[in-house]
Amino acid sequence: RSKSDGRSQFCFFEAKMQETFLENFLIENQLRNALTNNDFYLLYQPVIGSKNGKITGVEALIRFDIEGVIQRPDIFIPVAEKSRLIIDIGRWVITESVKQLSIWQIAQTATLTMSINLSSIQLTDEGLIDYIKSTLITHNVLPSQIEFELTETALLVEQENSAKVIENISKLGCKISLDDFGTGFSSISHLHRFPINTVKIDKSLMPSALAKDNTKPFLTGLVVMIQSLDLGIVAEGIETEVDFNLCINLGVDKMQGYYFDKPLNVSEIESNYL
Ligand code: C2E
Ligand code: MG
Ligand code: MG
Ligand code: MG
């Protein structure tokens, strides 16, 4: 190896870093514009009850378009978090989804649950609890109809304060669910220490997501553990009949995935489900 090899490698990484930096800078600006111009919108993915196959609620999933191309939250949410724009974006999500639920509950006799994803950064928003409270009052929605989804990593960040905020959300009467369970630590102590109502098992644990089905015992073990703690279970990423049948056999309460429907817009939800 010559010296110049090492140098060109260094330059490569430096260029890559600069590229990422510029990319994030670009995305951050797009997010600011989307906030100002009210370009964000929500899609709603049905959550289906295992007992009767009926819709029990929806999960709100954020989107915005640039020149007709849908921007994916897996890309822009991390940028929104780093820039703390997620606090304003997240407040917008809360208002928009609660407003939508209040419209649906006027037309609908069955009560639907609105699931809202919450970033760990939002737990540092000191006005969050009051914001949630006043939004619910304004739109005449019961706290028990709202479920906030947090990931295990969110529980680990800034532990003490997040624990307090999560507890206060729970005291308001809103539900807390642990999202993407089975991807991170999957620690039983998190289920014990936080006021969690429901666990959402990550889509990567479904048979359809696996090359071999040798993690079926893992999925089974997780489900049994969660059930023994008397927590609700939602299985994510149900894509096939195999996924569906396995979850039914394991006694999972609710399911979500492309097997039923992808995230839908308001009028699709209304014509297909309400
Ligand atoms: P998540 O909360 O775990 O949401 C589930 C993701 O899985 C969604 O991706 C959904 O479209 C996708 N999905 C649903 N069914 C299936 C399936 O059968 N197969 C597969 N392969 N995927 C399925 P999406 O909408 O791209 O969102 C990605 C992530 O971005 C979410 O994961 C969530 O962590 C985050 N996110 C989305 N909206 C918001 C938001 O309003 N606020 C915050 N903080 N995060 C959000
Ligand atoms: Mg979620
Ligand atoms: Mg998830
Ligand atoms: Mg996720």
CSV table of C-alpha atoms and ligand atoms in Angstrom, one decimal:
chain,number,residue,atom,x,y,z
A,1,ARG,CA,0.0,0.0,0.0
A,2,SER,CA,1.3,3.4,-0.9
A,3,LYS,CA,0.8,6.5,1.0
A,4,SER,CA,-1.4,8.0,-1.7
A,5,ASP,CA,-3.9,5.2,-1.3
A,6,GLY,CA,-4.5,6.1,2.3
A,7,ARG,CA,-4.9,9.7,1.3
A,8,SER,CA,-7.4,9.1,-1.4
A,9,GLN,CA,-9.4,7.0,1.0
A,10,PHE,CA,-9.4,9.8,3.5
A,11,CYS,CA,-10.6,12.2,0.8
A,12,PHE,CA,-13.3,9.7,-0.2
A,13,PHE,CA,-14.7,9.7,3.4
A,14,GLU,CA,-14.4,13.4,3.7
A,15,ALA,CA,-16.3,13.9,0.4
A,16,LYS,CA,-18.9,11.4,1.6
A,17,MET,CA,-19.3,13.4,4.9
A,18,GLN,CA,-19.7,16.6,3.0
A,19,GLU,CA,-22.2,15.1,0.8
A,20,THR,CA,-24.3,13.9,3.7
A,21,PHE,CA,-23.9,17.3,5.3
A,22,LEU,CA,-25.2,19.0,2.2
A,23,GLU,CA,-28.0,16.5,1.8
A,24,ASN,CA,-29.2,17.0,5.4
A,25,PHE,CA,-28.9,20.8,4.9
A,26,LEU,CA,-31.1,20.5,1.8
A,27,ILE,CA,-33.6,18.2,3.6
A,28,GLU,CA,-33.7,20.6,6.6
A,29,ASN,CA,-34.6,23.5,4.2
A,30,GLN,CA,-37.3,21.4,2.5
A,31,LEU,CA,-38.8,20.6,6.0
A,32,ARG,CA,-38.8,24.3,6.9
A,33,ASN,CA,-40.6,25.1,3.7
A,34,ALA,CA,-43.0,22.3,4.1
A,35,LEU,CA,-43.9,23.6,7.6
A,36,THR,CA,-44.4,27.2,6.3
A,37,ASN,CA,-46.4,26.2,3.3
A,38,ASN,CA,-48.4,23.6,5.1
A,39,ASP,CA,-47.2,20.8,2.7
A,40,PHE,CA,-47.2,18.0,5.1
A,41,TYR,CA,-50.0,15.5,5.0
A,42,LEU,CA,-50.9,12.3,6.8
A,43,LEU,CA,-51.7,8.9,5.6
A,44,TYR,CA,-53.6,6.5,7.8
A,45,GLN,CA,-52.9,2.8,8.0
A,46,PRO,CA,-55.7,0.6,9.4
A,47,VAL,CA,-55.2,-1.4,12.5
A,48,ILE,CA,-57.3,-4.6,12.4
A,49,GLY,CA,-58.7,-6.5,15.3
A,50,SER,CA,-57.9,-10.2,15.2
A,51,LYS,CA,-61.2,-11.3,16.7
A,52,ASN,CA,-63.5,-9.9,14.0
A,53,GLY,CA,-61.3,-8.5,11.3
A,54,LYS,CA,-62.7,-5.1,11.8
A,55,ILE,CA,-60.8,-1.8,11.9
A,56,THR,CA,-60.0,-0.7,15.5
A,57,GLY,CA,-58.1,2.4,14.6
A,58,VAL,CA,-55.4,3.9,12.3
A,59,GLU,CA,-51.8,4.9,12.6
A,60,ALA,CA,-51.0,8.4,11.3
A,61,LEU,CA,-47.9,8.4,9.0
A,62,ILE,CA,-46.4,11.7,7.8
A,63,ARG,CA,-45.5,12.5,4.2
A,64,PHE,CA,-44.7,15.4,2.0
A,65,ASP,CA,-44.1,15.7,-1.7
A,66,ILE,CA,-41.4,17.4,-3.7
A,67,GLU,CA,-42.1,17.8,-7.4
A,68,GLY,CA,-44.6,15.0,-7.2
A,69,VAL,CA,-42.2,12.6,-5.4
A,70,ILE,CA,-43.3,11.3,-2.0
A,71,GLN,CA,-40.7,11.9,0.7
A,72,ARG,CA,-40.1,9.0,3.1
A,73,PRO,CA,-40.1,9.6,6.9
A,74,ASP,CA,-37.3,7.1,7.4
A,75,ILE,CA,-35.1,9.7,5.5
A,76,PHE,CA,-36.5,13.0,6.8
A,77,ILE,CA,-37.5,12.2,10.4
A,78,PRO,CA,-33.9,11.8,11.5
A,79,VAL,CA,-33.1,15.2,9.9
A,80,ALA,CA,-36.1,16.7,11.6
A,81,GLU,CA,-34.9,15.3,14.9
A,82,LYS,CA,-31.3,16.5,14.6
A,83,SER,CA,-32.6,20.0,13.7
A,84,ARG,CA,-35.3,19.8,16.4
A,85,LEU,CA,-37.8,20.8,13.7
A,86,ILE,CA,-39.6,17.6,14.8
A,87,ILE,CA,-41.0,19.5,17.7
A,88,ASP,CA,-43.1,21.8,15.4
A,89,ILE,CA,-43.7,19.0,12.8
A,90,GLY,CA,-44.8,16.7,15.6
A,91,ARG,CA,-47.2,19.2,17.0
A,92,TRP,CA,-48.7,19.6,13.5
A,93,VAL,CA,-49.1,15.8,13.4
A,94,ILE,CA,-50.9,15.8,16.7
A,95,THR,CA,-53.3,18.6,15.7
A,96,GLU,CA,-54.0,17.1,12.2
A,97,SER,CA,-54.6,13.6,13.4
A,98,VAL,CA,-56.8,14.6,16.3
A,99,LYS,CA,-58.8,16.9,14.1
A,100,GLN,CA,-59.3,14.0,11.6
A,101,LEU,CA,-60.3,11.6,14.4
A,102,SER,CA,-62.9,14.1,15.6
A,103,ILE,CA,-64.4,14.3,12.0
A,104,TRP,CA,-64.5,10.5,11.8
A,105,GLN,CA,-66.1,10.1,15.2
A,106,ILE,CA,-69.0,12.3,14.2
A,107,ALA,CA,-69.6,10.0,11.2
A,108,GLN,CA,-68.8,6.8,13.0
A,109,THR,CA,-70.5,5.0,15.9
A,110,ALA,CA,-67.6,2.7,16.7
A,111,THR,CA,-64.7,4.4,18.5
A,112,LEU,CA,-61.5,4.4,16.6
A,113,THR,CA,-58.0,4.8,18.1
A,114,MET,CA,-55.6,7.2,16.6
A,115,SER,CA,-52.0,6.1,16.9
A,116,ILE,CA,-49.4,8.9,16.7
A,117,ASN,CA,-45.7,8.3,16.5
A,118,LEU,CA,-43.7,10.4,19.0
A,119,SER,CA,-40.0,11.1,18.7
A,120,SER,CA,-37.7,11.1,21.7
A,121,ILE,CA,-36.9,14.7,20.9
A,122,GLN,CA,-40.6,15.6,21.4
A,123,LEU,CA,-40.3,14.4,25.0
A,124,THR,CA,-38.0,17.3,25.6
A,125,ASP,CA,-40.7,19.8,24.5
A,126,GLU,CA,-41.8,21.3,27.8
A,127,GLY,CA,-45.1,22.4,26.4
A,128,LEU,CA,-46.0,18.9,25.0
A,129,ILE,CA,-48.4,17.8,27.7
A,130,ASP,CA,-50.4,21.1,27.6
A,131,TYR,CA,-50.4,21.0,23.9
A,132,ILE,CA,-51.9,17.5,23.8
A,133,LYS,CA,-54.4,18.4,26.5
A,134,SER,CA,-55.6,21.6,24.7
A,135,THR,CA,-55.7,19.9,21.3
A,136,LEU,CA,-57.9,17.1,22.7
A,137,ILE,CA,-60.3,19.6,24.3
A,138,THR,CA,-60.5,21.8,21.2
A,139,HIS,CA,-61.5,18.9,19.1
A,140,ASN,CA,-63.6,17.1,21.6
A,141,VAL,CA,-61.6,13.9,21.5
A,142,LEU,CA,-61.2,11.6,24.6
A,143,PRO,CA,-57.6,11.0,25.7
A,144,SER,CA,-58.3,7.3,25.7
A,145,GLN,CA,-58.8,7.4,21.9
A,146,ILE,CA,-55.2,8.4,21.4
A,147,GLU,CA,-52.2,6.1,21.5
A,148,PHE,CA,-48.7,7.5,21.4
A,149,GLU,CA,-46.1,5.2,19.8
A,150,LEU,CA,-42.5,5.3,21.2
A,151,THR,CA,-39.5,3.2,20.4
A,152,GLU,CA,-37.3,1.6,23.0
A,153,THR,CA,-34.5,3.9,21.9
A,154,ALA,CA,-36.7,6.9,22.8
A,155,LEU,CA,-37.0,5.4,26.3
A,156,LEU,CA,-33.3,5.2,26.6
A,157,VAL,CA,-32.5,8.8,25.6
A,158,GLU,CA,-32.4,11.3,28.5
A,159,GLN,CA,-34.0,8.7,30.6
A,160,GLU,CA,-35.2,10.6,33.7
A,161,ASN,CA,-37.0,13.3,32.0
A,162,SER,CA,-38.6,11.2,29.3
A,163,ALA,CA,-39.9,8.8,31.9
A,164,LYS,CA,-41.7,11.8,33.6
A,165,VAL,CA,-43.2,13.0,30.3
A,166,ILE,CA,-44.3,9.5,29.4
A,167,GLU,CA,-45.9,9.2,32.8
A,168,ASN,CA,-47.7,12.5,32.3
A,169,ILE,CA,-49.0,11.5,28.9
A,170,SER,CA,-50.3,8.3,30.5
A,171,LYS,CA,-51.9,10.3,33.4
A,172,LEU,CA,-53.7,12.4,30.8
A,173,GLY,CA,-55.5,9.2,29.9
A,174,CYS,CA,-53.7,8.6,26.6
A,175,LYS,CA,-52.3,5.1,25.7
A,176,ILE,CA,-48.6,4.4,25.3
A,177,SER,CA,-47.4,1.8,22.9
A,178,LEU,CA,-43.8,0.5,22.4
A,179,ASP,CA,-43.1,0.5,18.6
A,180,ASP,CA,-40.7,-1.7,16.7
A,181,PHE,CA,-40.3,-4.2,19.5
A,182,GLY,CA,-37.9,-6.9,18.7
A,183,THR,CA,-35.4,-4.8,16.8
A,184,GLY,CA,-33.5,-3.2,19.7
A,185,PHE,CA,-33.0,-4.2,23.2
A,186,SER,CA,-36.4,-5.8,23.7
A,187,SER,CA,-35.9,-5.5,27.4
A,188,ILE,CA,-38.5,-6.8,29.7
A,189,SER,CA,-37.5,-4.0,32.2
A,190,HIS,CA,-38.7,-1.3,29.7
A,191,LEU,CA,-42.1,-3.0,29.7
A,192,HIS,CA,-42.0,-3.0,33.4
A,193,ARG,CA,-40.6,0.5,34.2
A,194,PHE,CA,-42.8,2.6,31.8
A,195,PRO,CA,-46.6,2.8,31.7
A,196,ILE,CA,-46.9,0.8,28.5
A,197,ASN,CA,-50.3,-0.4,27.3
A,198,THR,CA,-49.4,-2.1,24.1
A,199,VAL,CA,-46.4,-3.5,22.4
A,200,LYS,CA,-46.0,-3.4,18.6
A,201,ILE,CA,-43.9,-6.2,17.3
A,202,ASP,CA,-41.7,-5.1,14.5
A,203,LYS,CA,-42.3,-6.2,10.9
A,204,SER,CA,-38.8,-7.8,10.7
A,205,LEU,CA,-40.0,-10.6,12.9
A,206,MET,CA,-42.8,-11.7,10.5
A,207,PRO,CA,-42.2,-14.9,8.5
A,208,SER,CA,-42.5,-12.9,5.2
A,209,ALA,CA,-39.6,-10.7,6.3
A,210,LEU,CA,-37.3,-13.6,7.0
A,211,ALA,CA,-35.3,-15.8,4.6
A,212,LYS,CA,-35.5,-18.7,7.0
A,213,ASP,CA,-38.3,-19.2,9.5
A,214,ASN,CA,-35.9,-20.1,12.3
A,215,THR,CA,-36.9,-17.0,14.2
A,216,LYS,CA,-40.4,-18.3,14.6
A,217,PRO,CA,-39.5,-19.4,18.2
A,218,PHE,CA,-38.3,-15.8,18.8
A,219,LEU,CA,-41.6,-14.3,17.7
A,220,THR,CA,-43.5,-16.9,19.7
A,221,GLY,CA,-41.4,-16.2,22.8
A,222,LEU,CA,-41.9,-12.5,22.5
A,223,VAL,CA,-45.7,-12.9,22.2
A,224,VAL,CA,-45.9,-15.2,25.2
A,225,MET,CA,-43.8,-12.8,27.3
A,226,ILE,CA,-45.9,-9.8,26.4
A,227,GLN,CA,-49.1,-11.7,27.0
A,228,SER,CA,-47.9,-12.8,30.4
A,229,LEU,CA,-47.4,-9.2,31.3
A,230,ASP,CA,-51.0,-8.5,30.4
A,231,LEU,CA,-50.1,-6.0,27.6
A,232,GLY,CA,-51.8,-5.6,24.3
A,233,ILE,CA,-50.1,-6.8,21.2
A,234,VAL,CA,-50.1,-5.4,17.7
A,235,ALA,CA,-48.2,-7.2,15.0
A,236,GLU,CA,-46.8,-5.0,12.3
A,237,GLY,CA,-45.9,-5.9,8.7
A,238,ILE,CA,-48.5,-8.5,8.1
A,239,GLU,CA,-47.9,-9.1,4.4
A,240,THR,CA,-49.0,-12.7,3.7
A,241,GLU,CA,-51.5,-15.3,4.8
A,242,VAL,CA,-48.6,-17.1,6.5
A,243,ASP,CA,-48.0,-14.0,8.7
A,244,PHE,CA,-51.7,-13.6,9.3
A,245,ASN,CA,-52.2,-17.3,10.3
A,246,LEU,CA,-49.2,-17.4,12.6
A,247,CYS,CA,-50.3,-14.2,14.4
A,248,ILE,CA,-53.9,-15.5,14.8
A,249,ASN,CA,-52.5,-18.8,16.2
A,250,LEU,CA,-50.3,-16.9,18.7
A,251,GLY,CA,-53.3,-14.9,19.9
A,252,VAL,CA,-52.0,-11.5,18.8
A,253,ASP,CA,-54.8,-8.9,19.5
A,254,LYS,CA,-54.4,-6.6,16.5
A,255,MET,CA,-52.6,-6.6,13.1
A,256,GLN,CA,-51.3,-4.0,10.7
A,257,GLY,CA,-49.7,-4.5,7.3
A,258,TYR,CA,-50.0,-4.6,3.5
A,259,TYR,CA,-52.0,-7.9,3.7
A,260,PHE,CA,-54.9,-5.6,4.9
A,261,ASP,CA,-53.9,-2.2,3.4
A,262,LYS,CA,-51.1,0.1,3.0
A,263,PRO,CA,-51.3,3.6,4.5
A,264,LEU,CA,-54.3,5.3,2.9
A,265,ASN,CA,-55.5,8.9,2.4
A,266,VAL,CA,-58.6,10.2,4.2
A,267,SER,CA,-61.1,9.4,1.4
A,268,GLU,CA,-59.7,5.9,0.9
A,269,ILE,CA,-60.2,5.3,4.7
A,270,GLU,CA,-63.7,6.7,4.5
A,271,SER,CA,-64.8,4.6,1.5
A,272,ASN,CA,-63.1,1.4,2.5
A,273,TYR,CA,-63.6,1.3,6.3
A,274,LEU,CA,-66.2,3.8,7.6
B,1,C2E,P1,-43.4,2.9,12.2
B,1,C2E,O1,-44.0,3.8,13.2
B,1,C2E,O2,-42.9,1.6,12.7
B,1,C2E,O3,-44.5,2.7,11.0
B,1,C2E,C1,-44.7,1.5,10.3
B,1,C2E,C2,-44.0,1.6,8.9
B,1,C2E,O4,-44.1,0.4,8.3
B,1,C2E,C3,-44.6,2.7,8.0
B,1,C2E,O5,-43.6,3.2,7.2
B,1,C2E,C4,-45.6,1.8,7.2
B,1,C2E,O6,-45.9,2.3,5.9
B,1,C2E,C5,-44.7,0.6,7.0
B,1,C2E,N1,-45.6,-0.6,6.8
B,1,C2E,C6,-46.8,-0.9,7.1
B,1,C2E,N2,-47.2,-2.1,6.8
B,1,C2E,C7,-46.2,-2.7,6.2
B,1,C2E,C8,-45.9,-4.0,5.6
B,1,C2E,O7,-46.8,-4.9,5.6
B,1,C2E,N3,-44.7,-4.2,5.2
B,1,C2E,C9,-43.7,-3.3,5.2
B,1,C2E,N4,-42.5,-3.6,4.7
B,1,C2E,N5,-43.9,-2.1,5.7
B,1,C2E,C10,-45.1,-1.8,6.2
B,1,C2E,P2,-43.5,4.8,6.9
B,1,C2E,O8,-44.8,5.4,6.8
B,1,C2E,O9,-42.5,4.9,5.8
B,1,C2E,O10,-42.8,5.3,8.3
B,1,C2E,C11,-41.6,4.9,8.7
B,1,C2E,C12,-41.3,5.3,10.1
B,1,C2E,O11,-41.2,6.8,10.2
B,1,C2E,C13,-42.3,5.0,11.1
B,1,C2E,O12,-42.2,3.6,11.5
B,1,C2E,C14,-42.1,6.0,12.2
B,1,C2E,O13,-41.0,5.5,13.0
B,1,C2E,C15,-41.6,7.2,11.4
B,1,C2E,N6,-42.8,8.1,11.3
B,1,C2E,C16,-43.8,8.1,10.4
B,1,C2E,N7,-44.6,9.2,10.6
B,1,C2E,C17,-44.2,9.8,11.7
B,1,C2E,C18,-44.6,11.0,12.5
B,1,C2E,O14,-45.6,11.6,12.2
B,1,C2E,N8,-43.8,11.3,13.5
B,1,C2E,C19,-42.7,10.6,13.9
B,1,C2E,N9,-42.0,11.1,14.9
B,1,C2E,N10,-42.2,9.6,13.2
B,1,C2E,C20,-43.0,9.2,12.1
B,2,MG,MG,-45.4,3.5,14.6
B,3,MG,MG,-43.1,0.1,13.9
B,4,MG,MG,-40.3,2.1,12.6
